[in-house]
Short mmCIF file of C-alpha atoms and ligand atoms in Angstrom, two decimals:
data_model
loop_
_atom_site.label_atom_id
_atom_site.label_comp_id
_atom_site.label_asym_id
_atom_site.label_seq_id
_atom_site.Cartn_x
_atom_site.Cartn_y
_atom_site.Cartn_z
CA UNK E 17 131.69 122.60 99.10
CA UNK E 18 132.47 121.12 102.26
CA UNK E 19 134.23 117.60 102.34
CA UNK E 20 131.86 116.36 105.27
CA UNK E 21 131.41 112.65 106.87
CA UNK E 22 135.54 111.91 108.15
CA UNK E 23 136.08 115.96 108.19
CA UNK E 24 133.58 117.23 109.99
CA UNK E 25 133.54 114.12 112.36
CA UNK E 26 137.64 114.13 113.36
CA UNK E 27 137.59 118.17 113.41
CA UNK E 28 135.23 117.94 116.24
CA UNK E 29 132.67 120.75 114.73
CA UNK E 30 129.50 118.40 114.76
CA UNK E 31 127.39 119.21 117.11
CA UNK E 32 125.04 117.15 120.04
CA UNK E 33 122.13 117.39 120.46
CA UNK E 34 121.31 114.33 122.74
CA UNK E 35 124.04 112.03 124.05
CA UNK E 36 126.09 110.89 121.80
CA UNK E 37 124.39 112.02 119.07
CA UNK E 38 125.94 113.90 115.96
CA UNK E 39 125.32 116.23 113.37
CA UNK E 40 127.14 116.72 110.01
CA UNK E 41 126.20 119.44 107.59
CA UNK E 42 127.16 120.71 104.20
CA UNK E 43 126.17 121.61 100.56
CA UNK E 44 125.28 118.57 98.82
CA UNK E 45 125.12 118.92 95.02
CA UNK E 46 122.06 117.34 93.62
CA UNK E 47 121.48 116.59 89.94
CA UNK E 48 117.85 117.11 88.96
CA UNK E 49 115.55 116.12 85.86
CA UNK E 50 112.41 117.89 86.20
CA UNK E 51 109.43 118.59 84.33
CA UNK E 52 108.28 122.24 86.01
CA UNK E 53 105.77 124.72 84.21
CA UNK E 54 106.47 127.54 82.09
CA UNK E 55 104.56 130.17 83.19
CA UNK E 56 103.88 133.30 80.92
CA UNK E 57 104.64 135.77 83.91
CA UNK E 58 107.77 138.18 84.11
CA UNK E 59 108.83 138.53 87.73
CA UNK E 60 106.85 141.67 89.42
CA UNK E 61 108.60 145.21 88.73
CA UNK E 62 107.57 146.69 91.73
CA UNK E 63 105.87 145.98 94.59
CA UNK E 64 102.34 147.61 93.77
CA UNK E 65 102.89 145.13 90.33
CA UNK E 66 102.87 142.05 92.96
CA UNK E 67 99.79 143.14 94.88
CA UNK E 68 98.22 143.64 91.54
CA UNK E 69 98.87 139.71 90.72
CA UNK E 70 97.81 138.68 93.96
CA UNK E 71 94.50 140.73 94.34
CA UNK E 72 94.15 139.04 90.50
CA UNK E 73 94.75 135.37 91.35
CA UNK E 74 92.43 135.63 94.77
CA UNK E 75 89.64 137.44 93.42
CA UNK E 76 86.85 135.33 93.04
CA UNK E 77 86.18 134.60 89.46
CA UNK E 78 89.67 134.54 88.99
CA UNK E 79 91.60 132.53 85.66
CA UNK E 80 95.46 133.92 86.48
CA UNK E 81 96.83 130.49 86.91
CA UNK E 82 95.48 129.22 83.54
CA UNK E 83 95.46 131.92 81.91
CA UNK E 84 99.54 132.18 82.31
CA UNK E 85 100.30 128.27 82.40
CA UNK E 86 101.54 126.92 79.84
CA UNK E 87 103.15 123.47 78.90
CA UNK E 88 105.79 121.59 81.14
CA UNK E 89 109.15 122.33 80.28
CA UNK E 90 111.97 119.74 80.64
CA UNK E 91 115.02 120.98 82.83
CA UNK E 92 118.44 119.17 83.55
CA UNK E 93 119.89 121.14 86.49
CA UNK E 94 122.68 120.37 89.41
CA UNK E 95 121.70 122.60 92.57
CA UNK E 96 123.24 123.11 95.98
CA UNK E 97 121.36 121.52 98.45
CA UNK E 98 122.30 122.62 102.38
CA UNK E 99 121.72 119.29 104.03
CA UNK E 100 122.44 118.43 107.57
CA UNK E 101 122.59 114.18 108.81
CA UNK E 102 121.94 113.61 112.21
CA UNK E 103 122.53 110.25 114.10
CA UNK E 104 122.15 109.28 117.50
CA UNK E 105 124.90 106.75 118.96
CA UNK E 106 125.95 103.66 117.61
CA UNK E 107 123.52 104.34 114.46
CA UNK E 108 122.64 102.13 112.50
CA UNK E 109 123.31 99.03 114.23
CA UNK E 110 122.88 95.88 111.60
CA UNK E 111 122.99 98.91 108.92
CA UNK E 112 118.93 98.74 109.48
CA UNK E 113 118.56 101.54 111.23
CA UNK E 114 115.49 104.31 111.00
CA UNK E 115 115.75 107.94 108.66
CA UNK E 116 113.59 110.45 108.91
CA UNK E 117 113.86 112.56 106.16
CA UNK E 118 112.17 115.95 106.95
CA UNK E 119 110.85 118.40 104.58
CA UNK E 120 110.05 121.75 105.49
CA UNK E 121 107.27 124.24 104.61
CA UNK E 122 106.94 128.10 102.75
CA UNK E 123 108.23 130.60 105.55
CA UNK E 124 110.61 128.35 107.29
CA UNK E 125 114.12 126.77 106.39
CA UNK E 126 115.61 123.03 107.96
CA UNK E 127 115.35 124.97 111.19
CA UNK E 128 111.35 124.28 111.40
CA UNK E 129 112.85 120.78 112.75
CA UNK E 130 115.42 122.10 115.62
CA UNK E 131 113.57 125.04 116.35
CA UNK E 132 114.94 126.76 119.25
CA UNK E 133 118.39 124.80 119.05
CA UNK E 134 119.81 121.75 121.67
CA UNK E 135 117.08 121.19 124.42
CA UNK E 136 114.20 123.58 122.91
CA UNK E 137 110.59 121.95 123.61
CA UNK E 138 110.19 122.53 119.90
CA UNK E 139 112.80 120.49 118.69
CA UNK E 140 112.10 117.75 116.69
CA UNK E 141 115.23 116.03 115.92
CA UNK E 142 115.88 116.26 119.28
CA UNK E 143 112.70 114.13 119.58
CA UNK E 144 113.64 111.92 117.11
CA UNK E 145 117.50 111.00 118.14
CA UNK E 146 115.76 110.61 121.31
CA UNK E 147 113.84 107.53 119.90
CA UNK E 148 116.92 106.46 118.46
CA UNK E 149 116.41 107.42 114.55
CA UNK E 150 118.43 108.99 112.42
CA UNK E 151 117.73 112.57 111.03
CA UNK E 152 118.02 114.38 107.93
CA UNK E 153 117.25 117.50 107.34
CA UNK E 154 117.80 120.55 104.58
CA UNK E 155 117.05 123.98 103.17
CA UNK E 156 114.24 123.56 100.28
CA UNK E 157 115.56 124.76 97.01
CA UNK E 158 115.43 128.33 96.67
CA UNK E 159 115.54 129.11 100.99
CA UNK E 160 118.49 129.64 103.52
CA UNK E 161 121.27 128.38 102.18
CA UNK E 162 120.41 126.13 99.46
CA UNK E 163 120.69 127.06 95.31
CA UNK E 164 118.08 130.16 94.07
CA UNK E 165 117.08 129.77 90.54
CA UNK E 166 114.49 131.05 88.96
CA UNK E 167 111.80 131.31 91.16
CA UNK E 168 109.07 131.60 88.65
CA UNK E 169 110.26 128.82 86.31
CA UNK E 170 112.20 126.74 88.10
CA UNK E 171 111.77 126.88 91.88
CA UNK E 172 108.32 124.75 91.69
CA UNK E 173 106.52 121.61 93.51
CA UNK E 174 108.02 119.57 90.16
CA UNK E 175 111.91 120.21 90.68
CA UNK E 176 111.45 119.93 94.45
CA UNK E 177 109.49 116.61 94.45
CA UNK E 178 112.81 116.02 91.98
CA UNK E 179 115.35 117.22 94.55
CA UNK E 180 113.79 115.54 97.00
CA UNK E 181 113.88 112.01 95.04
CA UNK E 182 117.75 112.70 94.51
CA UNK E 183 118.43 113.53 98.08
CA UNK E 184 116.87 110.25 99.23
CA UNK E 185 118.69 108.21 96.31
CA UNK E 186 122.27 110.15 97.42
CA UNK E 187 121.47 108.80 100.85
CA UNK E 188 120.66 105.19 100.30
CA UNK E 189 123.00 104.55 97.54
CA UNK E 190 126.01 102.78 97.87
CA UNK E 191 129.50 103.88 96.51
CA UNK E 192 129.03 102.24 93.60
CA UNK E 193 125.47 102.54 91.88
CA UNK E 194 124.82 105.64 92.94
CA UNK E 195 123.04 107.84 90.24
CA UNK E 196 122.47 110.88 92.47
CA UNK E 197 124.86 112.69 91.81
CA UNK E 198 127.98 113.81 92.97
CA UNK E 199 126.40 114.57 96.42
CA UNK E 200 127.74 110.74 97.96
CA UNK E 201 131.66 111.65 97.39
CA UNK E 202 131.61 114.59 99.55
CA UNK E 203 128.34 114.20 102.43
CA UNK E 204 128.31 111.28 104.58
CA UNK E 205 130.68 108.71 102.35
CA UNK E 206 131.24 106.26 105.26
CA UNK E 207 127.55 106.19 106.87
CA UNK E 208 126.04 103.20 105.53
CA UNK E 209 122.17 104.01 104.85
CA UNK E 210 121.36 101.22 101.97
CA UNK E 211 119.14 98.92 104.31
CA UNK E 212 117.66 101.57 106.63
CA UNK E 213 114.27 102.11 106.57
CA UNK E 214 113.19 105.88 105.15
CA UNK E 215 110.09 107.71 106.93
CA UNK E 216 109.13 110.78 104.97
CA UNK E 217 108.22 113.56 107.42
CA UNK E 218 106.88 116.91 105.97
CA UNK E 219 105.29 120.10 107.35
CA UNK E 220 102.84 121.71 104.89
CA UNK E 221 104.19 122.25 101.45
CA UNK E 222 106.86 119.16 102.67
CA UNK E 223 103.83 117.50 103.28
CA UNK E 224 102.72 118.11 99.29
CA UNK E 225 105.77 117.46 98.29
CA UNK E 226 105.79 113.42 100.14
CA UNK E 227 102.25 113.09 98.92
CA UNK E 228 103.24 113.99 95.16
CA UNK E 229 106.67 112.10 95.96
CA UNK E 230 104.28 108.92 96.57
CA UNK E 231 102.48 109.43 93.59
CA UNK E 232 105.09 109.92 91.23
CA UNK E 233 107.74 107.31 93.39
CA UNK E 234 105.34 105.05 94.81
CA UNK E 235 106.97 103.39 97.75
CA UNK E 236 109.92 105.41 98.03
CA UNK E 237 109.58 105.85 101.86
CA UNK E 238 108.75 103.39 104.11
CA UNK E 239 106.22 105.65 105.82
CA UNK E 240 104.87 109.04 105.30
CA UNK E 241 103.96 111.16 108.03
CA UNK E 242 102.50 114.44 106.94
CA UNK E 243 102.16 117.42 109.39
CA UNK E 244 100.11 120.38 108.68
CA UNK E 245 98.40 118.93 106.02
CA UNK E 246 95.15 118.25 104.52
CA UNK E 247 93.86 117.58 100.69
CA UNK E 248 91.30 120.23 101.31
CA UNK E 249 91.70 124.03 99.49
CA UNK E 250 88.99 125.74 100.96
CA UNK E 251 91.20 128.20 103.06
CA UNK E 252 94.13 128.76 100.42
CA UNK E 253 92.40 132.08 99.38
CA UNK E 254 91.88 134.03 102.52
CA UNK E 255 95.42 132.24 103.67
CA UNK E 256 96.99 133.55 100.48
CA UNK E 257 95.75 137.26 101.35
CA UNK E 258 96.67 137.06 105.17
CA UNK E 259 100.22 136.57 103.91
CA UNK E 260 100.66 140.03 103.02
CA UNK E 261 103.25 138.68 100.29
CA UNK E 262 105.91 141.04 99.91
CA UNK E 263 109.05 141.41 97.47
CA UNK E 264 111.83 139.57 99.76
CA UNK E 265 114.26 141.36 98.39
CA UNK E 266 113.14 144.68 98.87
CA UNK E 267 111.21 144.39 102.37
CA UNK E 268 114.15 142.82 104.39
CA UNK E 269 117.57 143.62 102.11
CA UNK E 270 119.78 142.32 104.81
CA UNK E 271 118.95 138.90 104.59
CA UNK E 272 117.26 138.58 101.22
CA UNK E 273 118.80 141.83 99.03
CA UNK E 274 120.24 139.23 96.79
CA UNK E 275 117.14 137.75 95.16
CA UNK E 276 115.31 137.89 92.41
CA UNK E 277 111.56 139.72 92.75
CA UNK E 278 110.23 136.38 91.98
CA UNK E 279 111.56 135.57 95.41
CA UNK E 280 108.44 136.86 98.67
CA UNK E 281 108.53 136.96 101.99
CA UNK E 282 105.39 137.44 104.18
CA UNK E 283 105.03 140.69 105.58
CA UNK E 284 104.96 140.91 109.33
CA UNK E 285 104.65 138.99 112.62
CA UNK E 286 100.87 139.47 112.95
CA UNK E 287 100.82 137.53 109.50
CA UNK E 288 102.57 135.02 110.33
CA UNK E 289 100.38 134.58 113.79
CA UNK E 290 97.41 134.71 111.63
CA UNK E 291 98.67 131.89 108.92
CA UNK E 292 100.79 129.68 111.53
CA UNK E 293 99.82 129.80 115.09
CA UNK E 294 96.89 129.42 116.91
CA UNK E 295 96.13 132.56 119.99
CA UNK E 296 96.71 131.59 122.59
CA UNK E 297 98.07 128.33 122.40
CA UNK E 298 102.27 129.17 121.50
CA UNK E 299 104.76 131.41 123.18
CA UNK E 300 105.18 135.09 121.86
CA UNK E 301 109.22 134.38 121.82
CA UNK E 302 108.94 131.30 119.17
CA UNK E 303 106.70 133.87 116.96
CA UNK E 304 109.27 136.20 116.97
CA UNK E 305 112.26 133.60 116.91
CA UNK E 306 109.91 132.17 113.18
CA UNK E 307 109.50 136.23 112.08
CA UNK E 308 113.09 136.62 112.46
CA UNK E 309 114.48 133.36 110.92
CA UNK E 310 111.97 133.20 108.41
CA UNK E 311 112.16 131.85 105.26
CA UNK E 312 111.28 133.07 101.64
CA UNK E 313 108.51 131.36 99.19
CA UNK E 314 108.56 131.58 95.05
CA UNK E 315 105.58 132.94 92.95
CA UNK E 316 106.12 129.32 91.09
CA UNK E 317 105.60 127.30 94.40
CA UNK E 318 102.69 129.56 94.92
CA UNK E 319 101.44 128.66 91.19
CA UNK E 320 102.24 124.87 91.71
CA UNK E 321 100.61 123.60 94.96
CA UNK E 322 98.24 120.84 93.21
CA UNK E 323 97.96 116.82 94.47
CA UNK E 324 97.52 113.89 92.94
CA UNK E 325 96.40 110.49 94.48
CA UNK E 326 99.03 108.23 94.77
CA UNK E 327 97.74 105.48 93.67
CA UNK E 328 100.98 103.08 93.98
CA UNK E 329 101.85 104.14 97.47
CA UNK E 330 100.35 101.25 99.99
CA UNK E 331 103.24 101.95 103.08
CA UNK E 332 102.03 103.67 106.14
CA UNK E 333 100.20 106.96 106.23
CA UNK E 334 100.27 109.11 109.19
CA UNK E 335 98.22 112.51 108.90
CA UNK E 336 98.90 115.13 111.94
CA UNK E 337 97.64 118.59 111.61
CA UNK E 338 95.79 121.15 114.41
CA UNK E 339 92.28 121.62 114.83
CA UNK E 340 92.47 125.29 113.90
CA UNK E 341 94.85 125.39 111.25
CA UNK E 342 93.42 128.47 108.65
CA UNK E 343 95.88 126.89 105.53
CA UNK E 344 94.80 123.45 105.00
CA UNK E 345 91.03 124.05 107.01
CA UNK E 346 89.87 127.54 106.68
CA UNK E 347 90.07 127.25 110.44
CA UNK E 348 88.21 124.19 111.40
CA UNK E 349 89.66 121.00 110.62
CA UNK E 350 86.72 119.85 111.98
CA UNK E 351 84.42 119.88 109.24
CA UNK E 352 82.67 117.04 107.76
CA UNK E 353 83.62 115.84 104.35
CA UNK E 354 83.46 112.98 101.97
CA UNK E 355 81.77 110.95 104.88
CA UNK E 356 84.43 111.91 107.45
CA UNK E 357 83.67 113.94 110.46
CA UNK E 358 86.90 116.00 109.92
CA UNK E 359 88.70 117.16 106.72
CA UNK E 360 91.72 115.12 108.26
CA UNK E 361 90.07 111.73 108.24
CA UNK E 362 89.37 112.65 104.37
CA UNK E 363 92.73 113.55 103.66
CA UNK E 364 92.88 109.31 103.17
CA UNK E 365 91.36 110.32 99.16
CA UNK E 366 95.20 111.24 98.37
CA UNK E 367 96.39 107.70 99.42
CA UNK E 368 93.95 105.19 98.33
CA UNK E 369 96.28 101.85 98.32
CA UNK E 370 97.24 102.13 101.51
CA UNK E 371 96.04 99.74 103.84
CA UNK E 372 97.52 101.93 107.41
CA UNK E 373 95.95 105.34 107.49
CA UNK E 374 95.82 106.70 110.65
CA UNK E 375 95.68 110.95 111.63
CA UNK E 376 96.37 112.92 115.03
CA UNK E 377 94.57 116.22 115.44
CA UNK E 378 96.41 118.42 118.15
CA UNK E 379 93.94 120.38 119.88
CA UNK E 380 93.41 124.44 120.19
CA UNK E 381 96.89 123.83 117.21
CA UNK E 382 97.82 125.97 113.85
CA UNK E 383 99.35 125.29 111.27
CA UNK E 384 103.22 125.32 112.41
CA UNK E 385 102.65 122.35 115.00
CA UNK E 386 106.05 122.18 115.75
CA UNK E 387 105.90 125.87 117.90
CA UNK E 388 102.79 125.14 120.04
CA UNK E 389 102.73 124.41 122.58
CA UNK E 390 101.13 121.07 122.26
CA UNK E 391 104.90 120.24 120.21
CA UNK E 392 106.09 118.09 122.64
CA UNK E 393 103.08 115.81 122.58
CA UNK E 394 102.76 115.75 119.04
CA UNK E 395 106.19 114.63 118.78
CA UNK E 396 105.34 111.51 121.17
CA UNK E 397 102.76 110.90 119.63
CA UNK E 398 104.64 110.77 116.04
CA UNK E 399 107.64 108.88 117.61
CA UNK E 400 105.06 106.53 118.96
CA UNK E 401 103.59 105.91 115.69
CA UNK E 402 106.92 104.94 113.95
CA UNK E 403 107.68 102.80 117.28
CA UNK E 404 104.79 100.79 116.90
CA UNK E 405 105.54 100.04 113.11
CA UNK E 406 109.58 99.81 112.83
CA UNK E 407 110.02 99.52 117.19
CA UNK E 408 112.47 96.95 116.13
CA UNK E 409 114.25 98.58 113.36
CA UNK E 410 115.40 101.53 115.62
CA UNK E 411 118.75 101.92 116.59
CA UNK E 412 118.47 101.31 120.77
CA UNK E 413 115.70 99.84 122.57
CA UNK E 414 113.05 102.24 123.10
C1 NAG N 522 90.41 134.91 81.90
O1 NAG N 522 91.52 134.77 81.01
C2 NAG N 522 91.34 135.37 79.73
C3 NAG N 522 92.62 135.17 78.94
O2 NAG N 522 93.02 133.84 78.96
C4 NAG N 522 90.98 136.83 79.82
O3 NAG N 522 90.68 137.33 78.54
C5 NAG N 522 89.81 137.05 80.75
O4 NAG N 522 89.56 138.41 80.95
C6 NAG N 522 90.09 136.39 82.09
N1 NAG N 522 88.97 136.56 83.00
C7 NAG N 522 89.14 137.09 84.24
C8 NAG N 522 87.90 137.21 85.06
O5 NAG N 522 90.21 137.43 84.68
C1 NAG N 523 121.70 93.04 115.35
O1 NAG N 523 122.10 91.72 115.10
C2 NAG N 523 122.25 90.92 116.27
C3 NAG N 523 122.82 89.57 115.87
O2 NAG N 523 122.14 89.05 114.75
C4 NAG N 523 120.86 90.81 116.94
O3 NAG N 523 120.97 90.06 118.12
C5 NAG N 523 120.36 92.22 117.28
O4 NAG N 523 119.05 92.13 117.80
C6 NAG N 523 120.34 93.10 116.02
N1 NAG N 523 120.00 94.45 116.41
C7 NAG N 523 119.07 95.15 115.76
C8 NAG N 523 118.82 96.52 116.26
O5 NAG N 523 118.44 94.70 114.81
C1 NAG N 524 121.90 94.96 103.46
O1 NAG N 524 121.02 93.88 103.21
C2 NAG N 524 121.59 92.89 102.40
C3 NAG N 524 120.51 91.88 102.07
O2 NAG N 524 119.79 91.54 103.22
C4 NAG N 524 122.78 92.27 103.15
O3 NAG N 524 123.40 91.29 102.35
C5 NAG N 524 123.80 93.36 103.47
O4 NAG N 524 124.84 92.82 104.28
C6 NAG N 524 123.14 94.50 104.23
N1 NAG N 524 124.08 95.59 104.40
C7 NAG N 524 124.35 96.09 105.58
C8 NAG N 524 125.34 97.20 105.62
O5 NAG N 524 123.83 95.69 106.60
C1 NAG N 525 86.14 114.54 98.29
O1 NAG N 525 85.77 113.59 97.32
C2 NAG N 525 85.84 114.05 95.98
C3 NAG N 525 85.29 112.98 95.09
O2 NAG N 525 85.89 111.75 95.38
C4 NAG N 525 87.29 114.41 95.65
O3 NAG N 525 87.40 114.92 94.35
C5 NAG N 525 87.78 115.45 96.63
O4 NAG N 525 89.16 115.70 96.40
C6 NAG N 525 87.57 114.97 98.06
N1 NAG N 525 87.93 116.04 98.97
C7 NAG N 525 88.93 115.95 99.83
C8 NAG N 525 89.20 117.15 100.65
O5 NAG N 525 89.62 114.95 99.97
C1 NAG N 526 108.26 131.55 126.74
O1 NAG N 526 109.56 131.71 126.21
C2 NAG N 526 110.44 132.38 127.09
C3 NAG N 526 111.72 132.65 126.34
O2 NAG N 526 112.22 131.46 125.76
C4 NAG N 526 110.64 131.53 128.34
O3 NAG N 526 111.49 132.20 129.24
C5 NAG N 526 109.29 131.27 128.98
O4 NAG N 526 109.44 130.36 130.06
C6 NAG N 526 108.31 130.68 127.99
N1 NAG N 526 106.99 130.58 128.60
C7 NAG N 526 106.25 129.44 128.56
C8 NAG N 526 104.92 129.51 129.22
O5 NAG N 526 106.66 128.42 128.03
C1 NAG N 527 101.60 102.18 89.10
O1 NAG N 527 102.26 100.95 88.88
C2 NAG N 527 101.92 100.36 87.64
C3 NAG N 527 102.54 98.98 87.60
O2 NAG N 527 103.90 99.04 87.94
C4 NAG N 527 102.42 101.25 86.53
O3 NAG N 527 102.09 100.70 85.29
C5 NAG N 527 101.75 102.63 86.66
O4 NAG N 527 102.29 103.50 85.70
C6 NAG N 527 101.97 103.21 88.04
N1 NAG N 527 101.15 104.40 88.20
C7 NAG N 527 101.64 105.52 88.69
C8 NAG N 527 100.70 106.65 88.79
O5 NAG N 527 102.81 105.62 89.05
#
């Protein structure tokens, strides 16, 4: 455990992105009360015995998922969240200043969001200290460096939508009041967060996990913006086959030796171009940068990836996924659907009390918009959206 905020700051090891910006980092401890699944599945004995599962849950009159779910199971749990607070200067004047909170997706850690490090195009808290906003961002339970429980029982959409919840609570709490945990004493004690304004920002599975965050939470952010997204499942099958899931453990030992078989990895680069990026719209170096800094996924987030309307939630909605993404549009996002010309426009089914639903659709853009090219304009265009909401809320005048 690191003790962050005044010892990280005075020892000079944050790090700047944009002028005067900083960066503090650390292991937050989060306490969690979850509800996950308990699924009647050992983890996979071999590798042929995960192929076996898979070929069973995508083939097509397939009944795995039922067959093995059973009833939810109540869990108390304190993990080790890696979490890293980013602030550009004089943040937040008035104490009203702008958070994004950013969620990442299966097959990446935090770094989805500074991909390619200080001045990469792909950078998004770059783009968002830029506009003056806070950033936070963190390894998902069960990837890079945060806690790895079970990750058949535990490691689901449930206890992340949880560890989530208390992340956001550690953040805006005050010293006193805080019921978040322990995480407030040692990450970012002096930073006073209570009155800023919270904008949810996810990528894919992030993005499932801020839609069921609004339908369990309501208005817990502010504003959602959800990349790589869409409510429609009519690619998850062929996606889930061009993963070429693999036991993490056993396929790359030096970075993942340690876990549990319940623990996959994708197989290899031309996977992850098929799943993630659209040909030939990105740049063969961030495709091997995301292969080599990938991160791992859990049978039970692959068991769990379900939405619900949230039917409280009436903030802000901001959809922004690429044309082409396979995932979340079997390839063509532009597909008519419930009396939308795109399956974007229909996405709106998962937030009917909001009164602001607006999408972007990047063009000849997969499903990792952040290493497209077309990144840097999607991140305008994002900034732009928050700007036009919250413009005076930010922390300089932009
Ligand atoms: C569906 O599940 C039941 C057990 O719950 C099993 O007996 C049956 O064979 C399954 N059907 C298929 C097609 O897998
Ligand atoms: C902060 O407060 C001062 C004085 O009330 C006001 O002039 C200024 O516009 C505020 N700044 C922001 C960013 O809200
Ligand atoms: C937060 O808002 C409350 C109510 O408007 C105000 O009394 C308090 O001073 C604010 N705190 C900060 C740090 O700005
Ligand atoms: C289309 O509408 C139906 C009925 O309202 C709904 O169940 C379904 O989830 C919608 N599809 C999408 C992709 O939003
Ligand atoms: C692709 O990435 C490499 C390595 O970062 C860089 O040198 C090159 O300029 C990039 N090409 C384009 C078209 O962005
Ligand atoms: C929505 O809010 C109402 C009134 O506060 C509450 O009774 C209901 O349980 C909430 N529904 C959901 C799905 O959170």
């Amino acid at each position: 455990m690191l003790n962050l905020a005044i010892y990280l700051l005075l020892a000079g090891s944050a790090w700047s992105l944009t002028t005067g910006s900083s960066c503090i980092d650390g292991l937050v401890p989060v306490k969690v009360s979850a509800d996950p699944i308990k699924f009647d599945l050992p983890p996979p004995n071999s590798q042929s015995d995960l192929t076996a599962f898979l070929t069973r849950l995508t083939s097509e009159t397939s009944n795995v998922t039922s067959a093995i779910k059973g009833r939810a199971v109540h869990l108390e749990a304190t993990y080790n969240i890696w979490s890293m607070l980013c602030i550009p200067a004089g943040f937040p004047q008035n104490g009203s200043g702008i958070v994004e909170f950013a969620i990442h997706g299966i097959n990446f850690d935090h770094s989805y969001w500074n991909f390619g490090g200080p001045g990469s195009p792909y950078n998004y808290v770059d783009a968002a200290l830029e506009a003056g906003h806070a950033v936070f961002i963190y390894d998902r339970l069960g990837v890079g460096k945060s806690s790895k429980p079970d990750g058949i029982q535990e490691v689901q959409l449930a206890t992340e939508i949880e560890v989530a919840a208390s992340l956001v609570d550690i953040l805006k709490c005050s010293n006193e009041g805080c019921t978040g945990g322990a995480g407030r004493d040692t990450f970012i004690s002096e930073i006073e967060l209570k009155n800023a304004t919270f904008i949810g920002v996810g990528h894919s599975f992030g993005s499932l996990q801020l839609s069921g965050l609004a339908s369990k939470y309501g208005n817990l952010f502010d504003a959602s913006i959800l990349t790589g997204f869409s409510s429609y499942s009519g690619g998850q099958k062929a996606s889930l086959v061009a993963f070429g899931l693999t036991i993490a453990s056993q396929q790359n030992p030096k970075r993942f030796g340690s876990l549990s078989s319940s623990y996959l990895a994708t197989e290899g680069i031309y996977n992850d171009q098929m799943n993630f990026f659209r040909y030939p719209s990105f740049n063969f170096s961030a495709l091997q940068l995301a292969l080599d800094t990938k991160g791992t996924l859990t049978i039970g987030e692959l068991l769990t990836q379900s939405t619900s309307p949230a039917l409280n939630y009436t903030k802000p909605v901001f959809i922004v996924t690429g044309d082409k993404v396979f995932i979340f549009c079997g390839g063509d996002c532009y597909q008519a659907l419930n009396g939308s010309g795109n399956l974007i426009d229909s996405t709106n089914t998962l937030f009917p009390a909001t009164s602001d639903f607006s999408t972007y659709i990047p063009s000849e853009t997969g499903h990792a918009v952040n290493v497209h090219y077309s990144a840097p304009g999607t991140y305008r265009e994002i900034q732009a959206w928050i700007s036009k909401r919250f413009g005076d809320r930010t922390s300089h005048s932009v």
